[in-house]
Amino acid sequence: MAERIVADLVVERLRAWRVPRVFGCPGAAIAPLVGALDDAGGDPAFVPARHEETASYMATGHAKFTGGVGVCLATQGPSAVHLLNGLYDAKLDSKPVVAIIGEDVTGPLGGAHEEIGLSRLFGDVCNQFVRYGRSPEQVPTLLDQAFRTAAATRSPTCVVLPRALQVTAVPDLLPQTAGVVTATPGEPLARVLPHDADLDAAASLLGNGRRVAMLVGQGAHGAAEEIVALADRLGAGVATSLLGKPVLDERLPFHTGVLGEVGTTAAAQLMGSCDTLLMIGTNDPWTDWFPMPGQVRTIQIDIDGRRIGTRYPVDVPLVGDAAETLRALLTRVPENPHREWRGMVEKMVDRWRETAAERAAAPAEPVNPQLVLRELSARLPRHAGVAVDVGSVIYWYARHLELPPGVRAQLCGTLGSTGCALPYAVAAKLARPDEPVLALLGDGAMQLNGLAELITVAHHWTRWRDPRLIVLVLNNRDQSGVGGGRTPGGRRSDVPYAGWARLLGLHGVRVDRPDLVGPAWDEVLAADRPAVLEAVVDPAVPLDAPEPALADLRGLVTDGDAARRVRERVIQTEAIAADEVV
């Protein structure tokens, strides 16, 4: 029987925490752990990525799509540096990830790798927990602490294991650590509810509101039923943050869509016309599209009290789980639906939907990218996973892809780093191989990470019960930046993306005519293997960010006579908005 070493002990702790797979790139300093994973019989599995950055994206994508703890590994030096992007994604979007770093300092002092101190390197991104393993006896507790901290703080943590420690024999007298009972990361570890007095104050404020708006973020996941019930009770309109887009059925008649630069005019109008704002599980940074401070009374619900009031002034803070807090409010808020306001909101939504349809149908050279997402919207499979990259594709996703209940969608929402979508999609597909997954990205993201990670897809797909992993590449050949359009020197080298897929044994379709977009979606959705849909689109299609709500009133003094004048302008603006949507 082979001698039990610390690397085997690490695998045992990963198994105890029910980690299904570990993402990473092999290297000398982490080789013993990779060898132990290879001997583990797939429990947990080791998934080699083409690059450490995509491994960290996969770990974060696993956390985002499953609610579990993502795990990635790398070696010291540049390999560890490459993990930072995905770990910052996890930190800023509040997802639990554990990074395990191998270190080998047995060579000459002052070696190149030693110049990158791992404690300093990970000290910010994993500021909740960075620890070194020093002895076999420490390792089980060290890993348990890393997982518990990641789950409790919804953030990445880091464990550094020297190579010499990984190959150290485990003492026979080392006590067996008890099995771990895990909570679901990303959810509260205990029942958290606001104080009754705060709930009463929030209910009173909502009950007195005549034009209530609700802004829903990713923290409201699992609370859709309560949100709709409260919105109906108050006759409220609803908007979402970009990360909150999958929370609610977007076909609801009072759902105005995503708020912010990538969002809809209906959502901006909702914020510009409301007098009461309920923020649920959102830390949306696009505050230019919020109501003017002083225009509304505001309640904010968040499980993390540190986030309340950081983006916008709050009258009543409610620290608690979204669903639990909303259920408590529903018992306190009187039935007071404001039908005139709800009617106005629904007209805003109808008008926006007409505008969106017109924009998608507008001629372009050769294909309008908005049309590509709109054609997918009618075909999107139920219970699909959708991974979205950074770039103009976010605008088209936010405005034109309606997400029905059951569809999971994730993106690098706060960090905004390009190249995440295909690694996310791989993680989502490995977690649920019997459900379709789509990755939506531009040609820049495809060249950055996608071309390489398509090799990973080609390696795994034959073991998937549902082989559909569909990669949409919006090929606009433009590298001048989002919304840059055609500028001198702004052309990106073209790549045969669909041809590359076919070279790897996958399916590939290239579309450069608008009448073929719908049939192309039908083809890739019916394919018997993963597919790349390359749509050659027009880079000159304008992004058309909505006008910020009451932007012209920002910065005015809001005391005395100035406050009265501002209130009068708000009333006038609301009246104009009401006339426009009637």
Coordinates of C-alpha atoms in Angstrom, one line a residue:
M1 CA 0.0 0.0 0.0
A2 CA 1.4 3.4 -1.0
E3 CA 2.5 5.7 1.8
R4 CA -0.1 8.3 2.7
I5 CA 1.3 11.8 2.2
V6 CA -0.1 15.3 2.8
A7 CA -1.2 15.6 -0.8
D8 CA -3.5 12.7 -0.2
L9 CA -4.7 14.4 3.0
V10 CA -5.6 17.5 1.0
V11 CA -7.7 15.4 -1.4
E12 CA -9.5 13.9 1.6
R13 CA -10.4 17.3 2.9
L14 CA -11.6 18.4 -0.5
R15 CA -13.8 15.3 -0.7
A16 CA -15.1 16.0 2.8
W17 CA -16.2 19.5 1.6
R18 CA -18.0 17.8 -1.3
V19 CA -15.8 19.6 -3.9
P20 CA -16.7 17.9 -7.2
R21 CA -13.7 19.3 -9.2
V22 CA -10.6 21.4 -9.0
F23 CA -9.5 23.7 -11.9
G24 CA -5.8 24.5 -12.5
C25 CA -2.6 24.2 -14.5
P26 CA 0.0 21.6 -13.4
G27 CA 3.4 22.7 -12.4
A28 CA 6.4 21.4 -10.4
A29 CA 5.5 23.1 -7.1
I30 CA 1.9 21.7 -7.1
A31 CA 2.7 18.3 -8.8
P32 CA 2.2 16.1 -5.7
L33 CA -1.3 17.4 -5.2
V34 CA -2.1 17.0 -9.0
G35 CA -0.8 13.4 -8.7
A36 CA -3.1 12.8 -5.7
L37 CA -6.0 14.2 -7.6
D38 CA -5.2 12.0 -10.6
D39 CA -5.3 9.0 -8.2
A40 CA -8.6 10.1 -6.6
G41 CA -10.8 8.4 -9.3
G42 CA -12.6 11.6 -10.2
D43 CA -13.7 12.4 -6.6
P44 CA -12.7 15.2 -6.8
A45 CA -11.8 15.5 -10.5
F46 CA -8.9 17.6 -11.7
V47 CA -9.8 19.8 -14.7
P48 CA -6.7 21.2 -16.5
A49 CA -7.2 24.6 -18.1
R50 CA -5.1 26.0 -20.9
H51 CA -4.1 29.0 -18.7
E52 CA -4.2 29.8 -14.9
E53 CA -6.4 32.8 -15.5
T54 CA -9.1 30.7 -17.1
A55 CA -8.7 28.1 -14.3
S56 CA -9.5 30.9 -11.8
Y57 CA -12.5 32.0 -14.0
M58 CA -13.7 28.4 -14.0
A59 CA -13.5 28.2 -10.2
T60 CA -15.4 31.5 -9.9
G61 CA -17.9 30.4 -12.6
H62 CA -18.5 27.1 -10.6
A63 CA -19.3 29.2 -7.6
K64 CA -21.6 31.5 -9.5
F65 CA -23.5 28.8 -11.3
T66 CA -23.8 26.2 -8.5
G67 CA -23.6 28.2 -5.2
G68 CA -20.8 25.9 -4.1
V69 CA -17.2 26.7 -3.3
G70 CA -15.0 26.9 -6.4
V71 CA -11.4 25.6 -6.1
C72 CA -8.4 26.4 -8.3
L73 CA -4.7 25.6 -8.0
A74 CA -1.5 26.9 -9.4
T75 CA 2.2 27.1 -8.6
Q76 CA 4.2 30.1 -7.3
G77 CA 5.5 32.9 -9.4
P78 CA 3.8 33.9 -12.7
S79 CA 1.4 30.9 -12.4
A80 CA 0.0 32.4 -9.2
V81 CA -0.1 35.9 -10.7
H82 CA -2.3 34.6 -13.5
L83 CA -5.0 33.5 -10.9
L84 CA -5.6 37.1 -9.8
N85 CA -8.2 38.1 -12.4
G86 CA -10.6 35.3 -11.6
L87 CA -10.1 35.7 -7.9
Y88 CA -10.8 39.5 -8.1
D89 CA -13.9 38.5 -10.0
A90 CA -14.9 36.3 -7.1
K91 CA -14.1 39.0 -4.6
L92 CA -16.0 41.8 -6.3
D93 CA -19.1 39.6 -7.1
S94 CA -19.1 38.0 -3.6
K95 CA -18.5 34.4 -4.5
P96 CA -16.6 31.8 -2.5
V97 CA -13.4 30.4 -4.0
V98 CA -10.4 28.6 -2.4
A99 CA -7.0 29.0 -4.2
I100 CA -4.4 26.4 -3.4
I101 CA -0.9 27.5 -4.3
G102 CA 2.2 25.3 -4.4
E103 CA 5.5 26.8 -3.4
D104 CA 9.0 25.4 -3.8
V105 CA 11.8 27.3 -2.2
T106 CA 14.4 24.6 -1.9
G107 CA 16.6 26.1 -4.6
P108 CA 19.2 28.9 -4.2
L109 CA 18.2 31.9 -2.1
G110 CA 16.9 34.9 -4.0
G111 CA 15.4 32.8 -6.9
A112 CA 13.1 34.6 -9.3
H113 CA 9.9 33.0 -7.8
E114 CA 10.8 34.2 -4.3
E115 CA 10.7 37.8 -5.5
I116 CA 6.9 37.4 -5.7
G117 CA 5.9 37.0 -2.1
L118 CA 2.6 35.1 -2.0
S119 CA 1.3 36.7 1.2
R120 CA 1.7 40.1 -0.4
L121 CA 0.4 38.9 -3.8
F122 CA -2.8 37.5 -2.4
G123 CA -3.1 39.8 0.6
D124 CA -5.7 42.1 -1.1
V125 CA -7.8 39.8 -3.2
C126 CA -7.9 37.1 -0.4
N127 CA -7.8 39.6 2.4
Q128 CA -10.1 37.5 4.6
F129 CA -7.7 34.5 4.7
V130 CA -4.2 33.8 3.4
R131 CA -2.3 31.1 5.3
Y132 CA 0.8 28.8 4.8
G133 CA 0.8 25.2 5.7
R134 CA 3.8 24.3 7.9
S135 CA 3.2 20.7 9.1
P136 CA 0.9 17.8 8.3
E137 CA -1.0 18.3 11.5
Q138 CA -2.0 21.8 10.4
V139 CA -3.3 20.9 7.0
P140 CA -6.9 19.6 7.8
T141 CA -7.7 22.5 10.0
L142 CA -6.1 25.0 7.6
L143 CA -8.2 23.8 4.7
D144 CA -11.4 23.7 6.8
Q145 CA -10.8 27.3 7.9
A146 CA -10.2 28.4 4.3
F147 CA -13.5 26.8 3.2
R148 CA -15.5 28.1 6.1
T149 CA -14.1 31.6 5.6
A150 CA -14.8 31.6 1.9
A151 CA -18.4 30.4 2.5
A152 CA -19.1 32.8 5.4
T153 CA -17.6 35.9 3.8
R154 CA -18.5 35.0 0.2
S155 CA -15.0 35.8 -0.9
P156 CA -11.8 34.1 -2.1
T157 CA -9.3 32.6 0.3
C158 CA -5.8 31.2 -0.3
V159 CA -3.8 28.3 1.2
V160 CA -0.1 28.0 0.3
L161 CA 1.4 24.5 0.5
P162 CA 5.1 24.1 0.1
R163 CA 6.1 21.2 -2.2
A164 CA 8.1 19.6 0.6
L165 CA 5.1 19.5 2.8
Q166 CA 2.9 18.0 0.1
V167 CA 5.2 14.9 -0.1
T168 CA 5.6 14.6 3.6
A169 CA 4.3 11.3 5.1
V170 CA 1.2 11.7 7.3
P171 CA 2.0 10.4 10.8
D172 CA 0.1 7.3 11.8
L173 CA -1.0 9.1 15.0
L174 CA -2.5 12.0 13.1
P175 CA -6.1 12.1 14.3
Q176 CA -8.8 11.7 11.6
T177 CA -10.6 14.9 11.3
A178 CA -14.4 14.6 11.5
G179 CA -16.5 15.0 8.4
V180 CA -17.5 18.5 7.5
V181 CA -21.1 19.6 7.5
T182 CA -21.3 22.4 4.9
A183 CA -23.7 25.3 4.6
T184 CA -24.6 26.5 1.1
P185 CA -22.1 29.2 0.3
G186 CA -23.6 32.5 -0.8
E187 CA -26.6 32.1 1.5
P188 CA -26.7 33.2 5.1
L189 CA -25.3 30.7 7.6
A190 CA -28.1 31.6 10.0
R191 CA -31.6 33.1 9.8
V192 CA -31.0 36.8 9.5
L193 CA -33.9 39.2 9.9
P194 CA -34.1 43.0 10.6
H195 CA -35.5 44.3 13.8
D196 CA -39.3 44.6 14.1
A197 CA -39.0 48.4 14.5
D198 CA -37.1 48.7 11.2
L199 CA -39.5 46.4 9.4
D200 CA -42.4 48.6 10.7
A201 CA -40.7 51.8 9.5
A202 CA -40.0 50.3 6.1
A203 CA -43.6 49.1 5.8
S204 CA -44.9 52.5 6.7
L205 CA -42.7 54.2 4.1
L206 CA -43.7 51.8 1.4
G207 CA -47.4 52.1 2.3
N208 CA -47.2 55.9 2.0
G209 CA -45.5 55.8 -1.4
R210 CA -47.5 56.7 -4.4
R211 CA -45.0 55.7 -7.1
V212 CA -42.9 52.8 -5.7
A213 CA -40.0 51.4 -7.7
M214 CA -38.1 48.2 -6.8
L215 CA -34.4 47.7 -7.8
V216 CA -33.5 44.0 -7.7
G217 CA -29.9 42.7 -7.5
Q218 CA -28.2 39.3 -7.4
G219 CA -28.7 39.2 -3.6
A220 CA -32.4 38.7 -4.3
H221 CA -31.9 35.3 -5.9
G222 CA -34.5 32.9 -4.7
A223 CA -36.9 35.7 -3.7
A224 CA -38.8 36.1 -7.0
E225 CA -42.1 35.0 -5.6
E226 CA -41.9 37.5 -2.7
I227 CA -40.8 40.4 -5.0
V228 CA -43.7 39.9 -7.4
A229 CA -46.2 39.6 -4.5
L230 CA -44.9 42.9 -2.9
A231 CA -44.8 44.6 -6.3
D232 CA -48.5 43.7 -6.9
R233 CA -49.5 44.8 -3.5
L234 CA -48.0 48.2 -4.0
G235 CA -48.6 48.6 -7.7
A236 CA -44.8 49.0 -8.0
G237 CA -42.6 48.9 -11.1
V238 CA -39.4 46.7 -11.1
A239 CA -36.0 47.2 -12.5
T240 CA -32.9 45.0 -12.0
S241 CA -29.1 45.5 -11.8
L242 CA -27.1 43.7 -14.5
L243 CA -26.3 40.9 -12.0
G244 CA -29.9 40.8 -10.9
K245 CA -31.2 40.2 -14.5
P246 CA -31.8 36.4 -13.9
V247 CA -33.8 36.8 -10.7
L248 CA -37.2 37.6 -12.2
D249 CA -39.2 36.6 -15.2
E250 CA -38.4 39.4 -17.6
R251 CA -41.7 38.9 -19.4
L252 CA -43.6 40.5 -16.5
P253 CA -45.6 43.5 -17.8
F254 CA -44.2 45.8 -15.0
H255 CA -40.5 44.6 -15.4
T256 CA -38.7 47.6 -16.9
G257 CA -35.4 45.7 -17.5
V258 CA -31.8 46.4 -16.6
L259 CA -30.9 49.7 -15.1
G260 CA -27.7 51.6 -16.1
E261 CA -25.6 52.3 -19.1
V262 CA -26.3 49.0 -20.7
G263 CA -29.9 49.0 -19.7
T264 CA -33.3 50.2 -21.0
T265 CA -35.0 53.6 -21.3
A266 CA -37.9 52.1 -19.3
A267 CA -35.7 51.4 -16.3
A268 CA -34.3 54.9 -16.4
Q269 CA -37.8 56.4 -16.7
L270 CA -38.9 54.3 -13.7
M271 CA -36.1 55.7 -11.6
G272 CA -36.8 59.3 -12.8
S273 CA -40.5 59.2 -11.9
C274 CA -40.7 57.2 -8.6
D275 CA -41.1 58.7 -5.2
T276 CA -40.2 55.6 -3.2
L277 CA -37.3 53.2 -3.9
L278 CA -36.9 49.7 -2.4
M279 CA -33.4 48.2 -3.2
I280 CA -33.1 44.5 -2.7
G281 CA -29.8 42.7 -2.7
T282 CA -28.0 45.1 -5.0
N283 CA -24.8 47.1 -4.9
D284 CA -25.3 48.5 -8.4
P285 CA -22.5 50.9 -9.3
W286 CA -24.4 52.8 -12.0
T287 CA -25.7 55.4 -9.6
D288 CA -26.0 58.0 -12.4
W289 CA -29.2 56.2 -13.3
F290 CA -30.6 56.3 -9.7
P291 CA -33.2 58.9 -8.7
M292 CA -31.7 62.3 -7.7
P293 CA -30.9 62.3 -3.9
G294 CA -33.8 63.9 -2.1
Q295 CA -36.3 62.9 -4.8
V296 CA -37.3 59.6 -3.1
R297 CA -37.5 57.8 0.2
T298 CA -35.4 54.7 0.2
I299 CA -35.3 51.3 1.8
Q300 CA -32.4 48.9 1.2
I301 CA -32.3 45.2 2.0
D302 CA -28.9 43.4 2.1
I303 CA -27.5 40.5 4.0
D304 CA -24.3 42.4 4.5
G305 CA -24.8 45.6 6.5
R306 CA -21.5 47.0 5.2
R307 CA -23.1 47.6 1.8
I308 CA -26.1 49.5 2.9
G309 CA -25.9 53.2 1.9
T310 CA -22.6 52.8 0.1
R311 CA -24.1 53.6 -3.3
Y312 CA -27.2 55.7 -2.4
P313 CA -28.7 57.5 0.6
V314 CA -30.9 55.2 2.6
D315 CA -33.8 56.1 5.0
V316 CA -34.5 52.7 6.3
P317 CA -31.7 50.1 6.3
L318 CA -32.8 46.4 6.6
V319 CA -30.0 43.9 7.3
G320 CA -31.4 40.5 6.4
D321 CA -31.9 37.8 3.9
A322 CA -33.9 39.0 1.0
A323 CA -36.6 36.4 0.9
E324 CA -37.1 36.3 4.7
T325 CA -37.2 40.1 4.9
L326 CA -39.7 40.4 2.1
R327 CA -41.9 37.9 3.7
A328 CA -41.9 39.9 6.9
L329 CA -42.7 43.1 5.0
L330 CA -45.6 41.4 3.2
T331 CA -47.3 40.8 6.6
R332 CA -47.0 44.5 7.4
V333 CA -47.6 46.4 4.1
P334 CA -51.3 47.1 3.5
E335 CA -52.9 46.3 0.2
N336 CA -52.6 49.6 -1.6
P337 CA -52.0 49.1 -5.4
H338 CA -51.6 52.4 -7.2
R339 CA -53.2 51.4 -10.5
E340 CA -52.4 54.7 -12.3
W341 CA -48.7 54.3 -11.5
R342 CA -48.7 50.7 -12.5
G343 CA -50.4 51.6 -15.7
M344 CA -47.8 54.2 -16.4
V345 CA -45.0 51.7 -15.7
E346 CA -46.5 49.2 -18.1
K347 CA -46.7 51.8 -20.8
M348 CA -43.0 52.6 -20.2
V349 CA -42.3 48.8 -20.7
D350 CA -44.5 48.6 -23.9
R351 CA -42.8 51.6 -25.4
W352 CA -39.3 50.2 -24.6
R353 CA -40.2 46.8 -26.1
E354 CA -41.3 48.6 -29.3
T355 CA -38.1 50.5 -29.4
A356 CA -36.0 47.4 -28.8
A357 CA -37.7 45.6 -31.7
E358 CA -37.1 48.6 -34.0
R359 CA -33.5 48.7 -33.1
A360 CA -33.0 45.0 -33.7
A361 CA -34.7 45.2 -37.1
A362 CA -32.6 48.2 -38.2
P363 CA -30.4 47.4 -41.3
A364 CA -26.7 46.9 -40.6
E365 CA -23.6 45.8 -42.5
P366 CA -23.7 42.9 -42.7
V367 CA -25.7 41.8 -39.5
N368 CA -27.2 43.8 -36.7
P369 CA -25.8 42.3 -33.4
Q370 CA -29.1 43.1 -31.6
L371 CA -30.9 40.9 -34.0
V372 CA -28.6 38.0 -33.1
L373 CA -29.6 38.2 -29.4
R374 CA -33.2 38.8 -30.2
E375 CA -33.4 35.7 -32.3
L376 CA -31.9 33.7 -29.5
S377 CA -34.4 35.0 -27.0
A378 CA -37.3 33.2 -28.7
R379 CA -35.3 30.0 -28.8
L380 CA -33.5 30.0 -25.5
P381 CA -33.9 26.5 -23.9
R382 CA -35.5 26.3 -20.5
H383 CA -33.0 25.5 -17.7
A384 CA -30.1 26.6 -19.8
G385 CA -27.0 28.2 -18.5
V386 CA -25.8 31.5 -20.1
A387 CA -22.3 32.9 -19.6
V388 CA -21.8 36.5 -20.9
D389 CA -18.5 38.2 -21.6
V390 CA -17.4 41.8 -21.3
G391 CA -17.9 44.2 -24.3
S392 CA -20.7 45.3 -26.5
V393 CA -22.3 41.9 -26.1
I394 CA -23.3 42.9 -22.6
Y395 CA -25.5 45.7 -24.0
W396 CA -27.3 43.4 -26.4
Y397 CA -27.7 40.7 -23.7
A398 CA -29.1 43.2 -21.2
R399 CA -31.6 44.6 -23.6
H400 CA -32.6 41.9 -26.0
L401 CA -32.2 38.5 -24.3
E402 CA -35.3 37.9 -22.2
L403 CA -34.6 35.3 -19.5
P404 CA -37.5 33.1 -18.5
P405 CA -37.6 31.4 -15.1
G406 CA -35.2 28.5 -14.9
V407 CA -32.4 30.1 -17.0
R408 CA -29.2 30.7 -15.1
A409 CA -27.0 33.6 -16.3
Q410 CA -23.7 34.9 -15.0
L411 CA -21.1 37.5 -16.0
C412 CA -18.1 39.3 -14.6
G413 CA -20.4 42.0 -13.4
T414 CA -18.3 44.2 -11.1
L415 CA -14.7 43.6 -12.2
G416 CA -15.6 43.7 -15.9
S417 CA -12.7 41.6 -17.1
T418 CA -12.7 40.3 -20.7
G419 CA -12.3 36.6 -21.4
C420 CA -14.6 35.1 -18.7
A421 CA -17.5 33.7 -20.7
L422 CA -16.1 30.5 -22.1
P423 CA -14.4 29.4 -18.8
Y424 CA -17.7 30.1 -17.0
A425 CA -19.5 28.0 -19.6
V426 CA -17.1 25.1 -19.1
A427 CA -17.6 25.2 -15.3
A428 CA -21.4 25.4 -15.8
K429 CA -21.4 22.5 -18.2
L430 CA -19.3 20.3 -16.0
A431 CA -21.6 21.0 -13.1
R432 CA -24.7 20.1 -15.1
P433 CA -23.7 18.0 -18.1
D434 CA -27.4 17.2 -18.9
E435 CA -28.4 20.8 -19.6
P436 CA -27.5 23.2 -22.4
V437 CA -25.1 26.0 -21.8
L438 CA -24.4 29.1 -24.0
A439 CA -21.4 31.4 -23.9
L440 CA -22.0 34.9 -25.4
L441 CA -18.8 36.8 -26.3
G442 CA -17.1 39.1 -28.8
D443 CA -14.2 38.3 -31.1
G444 CA -11.8 40.0 -28.7
A445 CA -12.7 37.7 -25.8
M446 CA -12.6 34.8 -28.2
Q447 CA -9.1 35.6 -29.2
L448 CA -8.1 36.3 -25.6
N449 CA -9.2 33.1 -23.9
G450 CA -11.8 31.4 -26.0
L451 CA -9.8 29.8 -28.8
A452 CA -7.6 28.0 -26.2
E453 CA -10.4 26.9 -23.9
L454 CA -12.3 25.5 -26.9
I455 CA -9.7 22.8 -26.7
T456 CA -10.9 22.0 -23.2
V457 CA -14.5 21.7 -24.5
A458 CA -13.3 19.4 -27.2
H459 CA -11.6 17.2 -24.6
H460 CA -14.7 16.8 -22.3
W461 CA -17.8 16.9 -24.5
T462 CA -18.2 13.2 -25.4
R463 CA -18.9 12.5 -21.7
W464 CA -21.9 15.0 -21.5
R465 CA -25.4 13.6 -21.6
D466 CA -26.5 16.8 -23.4
P467 CA -23.7 17.7 -25.7
R468 CA -24.8 21.3 -26.3
L469 CA -22.3 24.0 -25.3
I470 CA -22.9 26.8 -27.8
V471 CA -20.4 29.6 -28.2
L472 CA -21.8 32.8 -29.9
V473 CA -18.9 34.9 -31.3
L474 CA -20.0 38.4 -32.3
N475 CA -17.3 39.0 -34.9
N476 CA -17.1 42.8 -35.5
R477 CA -13.4 43.0 -36.2
D478 CA -13.2 46.1 -34.0
Q479 CA -10.6 46.7 -31.3
S480 CA -11.2 50.4 -30.7
G481 CA -13.2 49.7 -27.5
V482 CA -16.8 49.3 -26.7
G483 CA -18.8 51.5 -28.9
G484 CA -15.7 52.6 -30.7
G485 CA -17.1 51.9 -34.2
R486 CA -15.0 52.1 -37.2
T487 CA -11.8 54.1 -36.5
P488 CA -8.4 54.2 -38.3
G489 CA -6.3 51.4 -37.0
G490 CA -9.2 49.9 -35.1
R491 CA -9.5 46.7 -37.1
R492 CA -8.8 43.4 -35.3
S493 CA -7.2 40.5 -37.2
D494 CA -9.9 38.2 -38.4
V495 CA -10.0 34.6 -37.4
P496 CA -12.1 31.8 -38.8
Y497 CA -13.9 31.0 -35.5
A498 CA -16.4 28.5 -36.9
G499 CA -13.6 26.9 -38.9
W500 CA -11.5 26.5 -35.7
A501 CA -14.4 24.7 -34.1
R502 CA -14.7 22.3 -37.0
L503 CA -10.9 21.7 -36.9
L504 CA -11.4 20.5 -33.2
G505 CA -14.2 18.1 -34.2
L506 CA -16.9 20.5 -33.1
H507 CA -19.7 22.1 -35.1
G508 CA -19.2 25.5 -36.6
V509 CA -21.6 27.9 -38.4
R510 CA -20.7 31.3 -39.9
V511 CA -23.5 33.9 -40.5
D512 CA -23.1 37.1 -42.5
R513 CA -26.8 37.6 -43.6
P514 CA -29.6 38.7 -41.3
D515 CA -32.1 36.2 -42.9
L516 CA -29.9 33.3 -41.9
V517 CA -29.5 34.2 -38.2
G518 CA -32.7 32.4 -37.0
P519 CA -31.9 29.2 -39.0
A520 CA -28.3 29.3 -37.7
W521 CA -29.6 29.3 -34.1
D522 CA -31.8 26.4 -34.9
E523 CA -28.9 24.5 -36.4
V524 CA -26.5 24.9 -33.5
L525 CA -29.2 24.2 -30.9
A526 CA -30.0 20.9 -32.7
A527 CA -26.3 19.9 -33.1
D528 CA -25.1 16.6 -31.7
R529 CA -21.9 18.3 -30.3
P530 CA -20.7 21.7 -29.0
A531 CA -20.9 24.4 -31.6
V532 CA -19.5 27.9 -32.4
L533 CA -22.0 30.3 -34.0
E534 CA -19.9 33.0 -35.6
A535 CA -22.0 36.1 -36.5
V536 CA -20.3 38.7 -38.6
V537 CA -21.8 41.9 -37.2
D538 CA -21.6 45.6 -37.8
P539 CA -19.3 47.5 -35.3
A540 CA -21.0 50.8 -36.1
V541 CA -24.4 49.8 -34.5
P542 CA -24.8 52.5 -31.7
L543 CA -24.9 51.4 -28.1
D544 CA -27.5 54.1 -27.3
A545 CA -27.1 54.3 -23.5
P546 CA -30.4 55.6 -21.9
E547 CA -30.4 59.1 -20.6
P548 CA -29.7 59.1 -16.8
A549 CA -32.7 59.8 -14.7
L550 CA -33.0 63.6 -14.0
A551 CA -29.3 64.0 -14.7
D552 CA -29.7 67.7 -15.2
L553 CA -30.8 68.2 -11.6
R554 CA -27.7 66.6 -10.1
G555 CA -25.4 68.7 -7.9
L556 CA -28.0 71.3 -7.0
V557 CA -28.2 72.5 -3.4
T558 CA -31.2 70.8 -1.7
D559 CA -32.0 73.0 1.2
G560 CA -34.4 75.9 1.6
D561 CA -35.7 77.6 -1.6
A562 CA -33.3 75.5 -3.7
A563 CA -35.0 72.3 -2.4
R564 CA -38.4 73.7 -3.3
R565 CA -37.3 74.5 -6.8
V566 CA -35.8 71.0 -7.2
R567 CA -39.1 69.4 -6.1
E568 CA -41.0 71.5 -8.5
R569 CA -38.7 70.5 -11.4
V570 CA -39.1 66.8 -10.3
I571 CA -42.9 67.2 -10.4
Q572 CA -42.7 68.8 -13.8
T573 CA -40.4 66.2 -15.2
E574 CA -42.6 63.4 -13.9
A575 CA -45.6 65.0 -15.6
I576 CA -43.7 65.2 -18.9
A577 CA -42.7 61.6 -18.5
A578 CA -46.3 60.6 -17.8
D579 CA -47.5 62.4 -20.9
E580 CA -44.8 60.7 -23.1
V581 CA -45.9 57.2 -22.2
V582 CA -49.7 57.7 -22.4

